Each structure stands twice: as C-alpha cells, then as structure tokens.
C-alpha positions in Angstrom: -52.4 15.3 10.6 -49.0 14.1 11.1 -48.0 10.5 11.8 -45.4 10.2 14.6 -42.6 7.7 14.1 -39.1 7.2 13.2 -37.6 9.0 10.1 -35.7 6.6 7.4 -34.5 4.4 10.2 -32.9 6.9 12.5 -33.5 7.9 15.9 -35.2 11.0 15.0 -38.6 11.4 17.0 -40.5 13.7 14.5 -42.9 12.9 11.8 -42.0 10.0 9.4 -45.0 11.1 7.0 -47.3 13.6 6.3 -50.9 13.4 5.1 -51.9 16.2 2.5 -55.6 16.9 1.8 -56.6 19.0 -1.0 -59.8 19.6 -2.8 -60.8 18.5 -6.5 -63.3 20.9 -7.3 -66.9 21.9 -6.2 -69.0 18.8 -5.2 -65.9 16.6 -5.4 -64.5 14.3 -2.6 -61.5 15.5 -0.7 -58.3 13.8 -2.0 -55.5 12.7 0.5 -51.9 12.0 -0.5 -49.1 10.6 2.1 -45.8 12.2 1.7 -42.7 10.4 3.3 -40.3 12.4 4.6 -36.5 10.9 3.5 -33.1 12.0 3.8 -31.1 13.7 1.3 -28.9 11.0 0.8 -31.8 8.5 0.0 -33.4 11.1 -2.7 -30.1 11.5 -4.1 -29.7 7.8 -4.4 -33.0 7.5 -6.2 -32.6 10.2 -8.4 -29.2 8.8 -9.4 -31.0 5.3 -10.0 -33.4 6.7 -12.2 -30.9 8.9 -14.1 -28.7 5.8 -14.9 -31.9 3.6 -15.9 -32.8 6.1 -18.5 -29.1 6.2 -19.8 -29.4 2.5 -20.2 -32.4 2.6 -22.2 -30.6 4.8 -24.9 -28.8 3.3 -27.9 -25.1 3.7 -28.8 -26.4 6.5 -31.3 -28.6 8.3 -28.7 -25.7 8.0 -26.2 -23.5 9.7 -28.6 -26.0 12.3 -29.5 -26.5 13.2 -25.6 -23.0 13.6 -25.2 -22.3 15.7 -28.3 -25.0 18.4 -27.2 -23.0 20.2 -24.6 -19.6 20.0 -26.4 -18.5 23.5 -25.1 -19.7 22.9 -21.6 -17.0 22.7 -18.9 -19.3 19.9 -17.2 -18.5 16.3 -16.9 -20.3 14.2 -19.7 -22.8 11.6 -18.6 -20.9 8.2 -17.9 -22.3 5.2 -19.8 -23.6 2.6 -17.4 -21.8 -0.8 -17.4 -24.5 -2.5 -19.3 -25.5 -2.9 -23.2 -28.5 -1.0 -24.7 -31.5 -2.7 -24.9 -32.0 -4.6 -28.3 -28.6 -4.1 -29.3 -27.1 -7.2 -27.4 -27.1 -9.1 -30.9 -24.4 -6.8 -32.5 -21.6 -8.5 -30.3 -22.9 -12.1 -31.0 -21.3 -14.4 -33.7 -22.2 -17.9 -34.9 -19.6 -19.5 -32.4 -21.5 -18.3 -29.3 -20.0 -17.6 -25.8 -19.9 -13.7 -26.4 -22.7 -13.0 -24.2 -21.3 -14.4 -21.5 -18.0 -12.7 -21.7 -19.7 -9.5 -22.3 -21.6 -9.9 -18.9 -18.4 -10.5 -17.1 -17.2 -7.2 -18.7 -20.0 -5.1 -17.8 -20.6 -6.8 -14.2 -20.0 -4.2 -11.5 -17.5 -5.6 -9.0 -17.6 -3.5 -6.1 -15.8 -6.1 -3.6 -12.0 -5.1 -3.4 -9.5 -8.1 -4.0 -8.3 -9.8 -0.9 -4.7 -11.0 -0.3 -4.9 -14.4 0.6 -1.0 -14.5 2.0 -0.4 -14.8 5.5 1.9 -12.5 7.1 4.5 -14.8 7.4 4.6 -15.3 3.5 4.3 -11.5 3.1 7.4 -11.2 5.1 9.4 -14.1 3.7 8.7 -12.6 0.1 9.7 -9.2 1.1 13.0 -10.3 2.6 13.8 -12.5 -0.4 13.4 -9.3 -2.7 15.5 -7.2 -0.7 18.1 -9.9 -0.5 18.3 -9.7 -4.4 19.2 -6.2 -4.6 21.1 -5.6 -1.3 24.5 -5.7 -3.1 23.5 -3.0 -5.3 21.9 -0.8 -2.8 25.4 -1.2 -0.8 26.9 0.3 -4.0 24.4 3.2 -4.3 24.8 4.0 -0.6 28.8 4.2 -1.1 28.5 6.1 -4.2 26.3 8.6 -2.5 28.6 8.8 0.6 31.3 9.4 -2.0 29.4 12.2 -3.8 29.6 10.3 -7.1 26.8 11.5 -9.4 25.5 8.6 -11.5 25.5 8.8 -15.6 22.2 8.7 -17.0 21.9 6.5 -20.0 20.5 8.2 -23.5 17.6 5.6 -23.4 16.9 5.6 -19.8 13.5 4.9 -18.5 11.1 7.9 -17.8 11.5 9.6 -14.1 8.9 8.4 -11.6 7.4 10.3 -8.4 8.1 9.6 -5.0 7.5 11.0 -1.6 10.8 11.9 0.2 10.8 11.9 4.1 13.5 14.0 5.9 13.6 15.4 9.4 12.6 18.9 8.1 11.5 18.3 4.7 8.3 16.1 3.4 8.3 16.7 -0.4 7.2 15.0 -3.6 10.2 14.8 -5.9 11.2 13.0 -9.3 13.6 10.2 -9.5 15.7 9.6 -12.5 16.9 6.1 -13.1 20.1 5.7 -14.7 19.2 2.4 -16.8 16.5 -0.1 -17.2 18.0 -2.6 -15.0 18.6 -0.6 -12.2 16.2 -1.1 -9.2 14.2 1.7 -8.0 15.8 1.5 -4.6 19.3 1.8 -6.4 18.2 4.9 -8.0 16.9 6.2 -4.6 20.2 5.2 -2.8 22.3 7.1 -5.0 20.5 10.2 -4.2 20.7 9.7 -0.3 17.1 7.7 0.3 16.1 4.2 0.9 12.4 3.2 -0.2 9.9 1.6 2.2 9.0 -1.1 -0.3 11.5 -3.6 -2.3 10.3 -3.2 -5.9 7.7 -0.4 -6.1 8.3 2.1 -3.4 6.1 5.3 -3.1 7.8 6.7 0.1 11.4 7.0 0.7 13.4 7.9 3.8 16.5 9.9 3.9 19.8 8.1 5.2 20.4 11.0 7.3 17.0 10.5 9.1 17.9 6.7 9.5 21.4 7.3 10.9 20.1 9.9 13.2 17.6 7.6 14.7 20.3 4.8 15.1 22.7 7.4 17.1 19.8 8.2 19.1 18.7 5.0 19.8 22.3 4.0 20.7 22.5 6.9 23.2 18.7 6.1 24.5 17.8 2.6 23.9 14.2 3.3 25.1 13.8 5.4 22.3 11.3 3.2 20.0 10.7 3.3 16.3 6.9 4.7 17.3 8.2 7.5 19.2 10.5 8.7 16.3 7.7 8.2 14.0 5.3 10.3 16.0 8.0 13.1 16.1 8.2 13.1 12.6 4.8 13.2 12.1 4.6 16.4 14.3 7.2 17.8 12.7 5.6 17.7 9.4 2.0 18.4 10.5 0.7 14.8 9.4 -1.6 12.6 11.1 -0.1 9.6 12.6 -0.6 6.4 11.1 0.3 2.8 12.0 1.5 2.4 8.6 4.1 5.0 8.7 5.6 2.9 11.7 5.8 -0.2 9.7 7.2 1.8 6.8 10.0 3.3 8.9 10.7 0.0 10.5 11.1 -1.8 7.2 13.5 0.8 6.0 15.4 1.0 8.9 16.1 -2.9 9.2 17.4 -2.6 5.4 19.7 0.2 6.5 21.3 -1.9 9.2 21.6 -4.6 6.9 23.5 -2.0 4.4 25.7 -1.1 7.1 26.5 -4.6 7.8 27.6 -5.3 4.2 29.6 -2.1 4.3 31.5 -3.5 7.3 32.3 -6.6 5.6 33.9 -4.7 2.7 36.4 -2.9 5.0 39.3 -5.0 6.3 41.2 -2.2 8.4 42.2 1.4 8.1 45.5 2.3 6.6 48.2 3.0 9.0 46.1 1.8 12.0 48.2 1.2 15.2 47.5 -2.5 16.6 45.8 -2.8 19.8 46.9 -4.6 23.0 43.7 -6.4 22.9 41.8 -7.0 19.4 38.6 -8.1 21.1 37.0 -8.0 24.2 34.2 -11.0 24.8 31.9 -11.4 27.8 29.8 -14.6 28.4 26.9 -15.6 30.8 26.5 -19.2 30.2 23.7 -18.8 27.9 21.3 -18.7 30.6 18.8 -16.3 29.3 18.0 -18.4 26.2 17.0 -21.1 28.7 14.1 -19.2 29.8 12.6 -19.0 26.5 9.1 -21.4 26.7 7.6 -22.9 23.8 4.2 -21.6 24.9 5.3 -18.3 23.9 6.2 -19.1 20.2 3.9 -19.0 17.4 1.8 -22.0 16.7 2.5 -24.0 19.7 6.2 -24.3 19.4 6.6 -24.2 15.4 9.3 -21.8 14.8 8.5 -19.0 12.2 10.2 -19.4 8.8 12.9 -16.9 8.5 15.9 -17.2 6.0 17.8 -14.7 7.4 21.2 -15.4 8.8 22.4 -13.4 11.7 25.7 -11.4 11.2 26.9 -11.5 15.2 29.0 -14.2 16.4 26.9 -14.3 19.6 24.3 -16.5 18.1 24.9 -20.0 17.1 23.2 -22.3 14.7 21.4 -25.6 15.9 24.0 -27.5 13.9 26.9 -25.7 15.4 25.6 -26.5 19.1 24.8 -30.0 18.2 28.6 -30.8 17.7 29.0 -31.0 21.4 25.6 -32.6 22.5 27.3 -36.2 22.9 30.1 -34.8 25.0 28.1 -33.5 28.1 28.6 -35.8 30.9 25.3 -37.4 32.3 24.9 -38.8 35.9 
C-alpha cells in the first residue's frame, strides 16, 4: 500500500512514502518498514554529512594515513573538515589560556558574504578621487601611445598580470607588463592603448579606439546611448548582456573624456595657424532652463550630492561667481 502525499515538500502528487511488508520466517509475524522517497539532492546532502562526520572523528594521524592510502590515484583527497579531532583539542592549549576561543574562530564555517557598508555616494567619491590622483600619468600614457613610443621596462620591474581586453572586433585575455613598481596599472594599460574600468585593480580594459569610436558616433547621433553601444559589443563578441558591463563602459568613457580635456589644456595653438576673424562664437539663453530645476527632483529633499569634480566648460558658473552680482539686482 502506498500513502498519497507530497514528495519532499514539492508539488509532486505521487507517493511520499511506501510501506514494505516482508516475512520473518515460518510462524513469525509479518514485519513492516516505511521507506520515504526523497530527492537525489537530499540524499547527497545526507551522504556528505555522514562522510564529514566520519572524517571529523579521525585523529590527525588517521587523516594522514587515509590520504596516503591512494597516493597514485588521480582523485581528489578528502578535505579535512574545519573542526579539531575529538580528544586532541588540548594539544593547542597553553597555561596562558585563550587558545580554544581563537581556534573556534579559525575553524568556524563562515558562509555569509562580506557586505559593503558604504553608500553609492561614498563609492563614487572614492572612485573619483582615485582617478584624479593618476589622471596626469594617464594623459602621459595616452600621448605616448598616440606617438607610438614603446616604454622601457626596468630590470627589476614587477611581474606581469592578466587583464581582459575589449575592442570592437576582439575580446581576449592578455598579459600587461608594468614598466616599474611605481607605475599605476591604468598607466601601463594606457601605454598599450587601453583604459581600465577600475582605478586601482582593473580586470577589464577597453581600447581607446573603441571609446573614440563611440564618442564620434554619439556626436553624429546623440540618441545613441551607452547601453546601445554595450549591447552592440555584446552581440559582436557573443557575450550575454549584463548591467555591470554598461557601468564599466560608462566609467571608462568618463575617464577618457577627462583625458581628452587634459590633452586640450596642454595644447596652446598649432604652429603657423592662420588667425580667424572671430576667435569665439557665443550664444546665451538667459539661463532660463536652469530655473526650471525643482528641489523636489533632487536627492534627499533638496540636498545636493557631494561631487568634488570641477566642470571644464565655461558655460557653468559656481555659486560664488554668481553671488558677486546678487546685490546689484534692482528690486521693485
């Protein structure tokens, strides 16, 4: 006879348990055993739990003997559980005390991941400061790459490191050789024609040619967003689209624009450039568009976000510059 019910908490409508009857011999009562039908995952977990419990009961010598029994075998060795063998806890104790508490912390099985307590504002501010500390070197590396200058690698240079390089038609993992110990990782990438997506420890780098291509495409078609560009790159490289890829491209593109602004500041004028009749064309709208900004749309009820970056365009004025004429406005 089978008992109807759910199978291991699932929506299966079959038998959850089976009653097995068997004979114990002549003139003996019929015995009955109930067998529960469990899933394969639960059976594997139960088998693994029993296996780890058996390993935990072994001493250090017994564990070593067990691992030496199959030296020539290609299979994995049994991993020692994160507990001390029973009866051998005292070998780590001393007269001062306190070792047992320390070993409990060491052998504790921590499975909860570390959480980042910083806010998005703090992470953005820290990332911006880290980029600003090396922006001058990034400009030098960019100009060296444009000029085709090959950097000289010192004899005591640090070991190379791997990075994923993203271009329009190529997606590969290559090795970057730093020139010296005091060189930033992005400085090494800039000399090779790439820019990392993180300021200090980049694992992905995007080619300057790809960033420049998007800048020109966006100039011709302002409706072309970064998301559309990243989706196109994912389709070219047969990679599943992820929101993280868009964030990485956006970070690298902002730094690339900052590099170009620093390059323009180092260039005064071309040699033998003919003078123009009008050196500058300016249009003004009375600043009416900025007056439409409402505090209700700002973060934290009108509190401006912390941003230490300075705009390089003269179209934006600081509050201190505007307040110079606040007392000159005629009031009725």
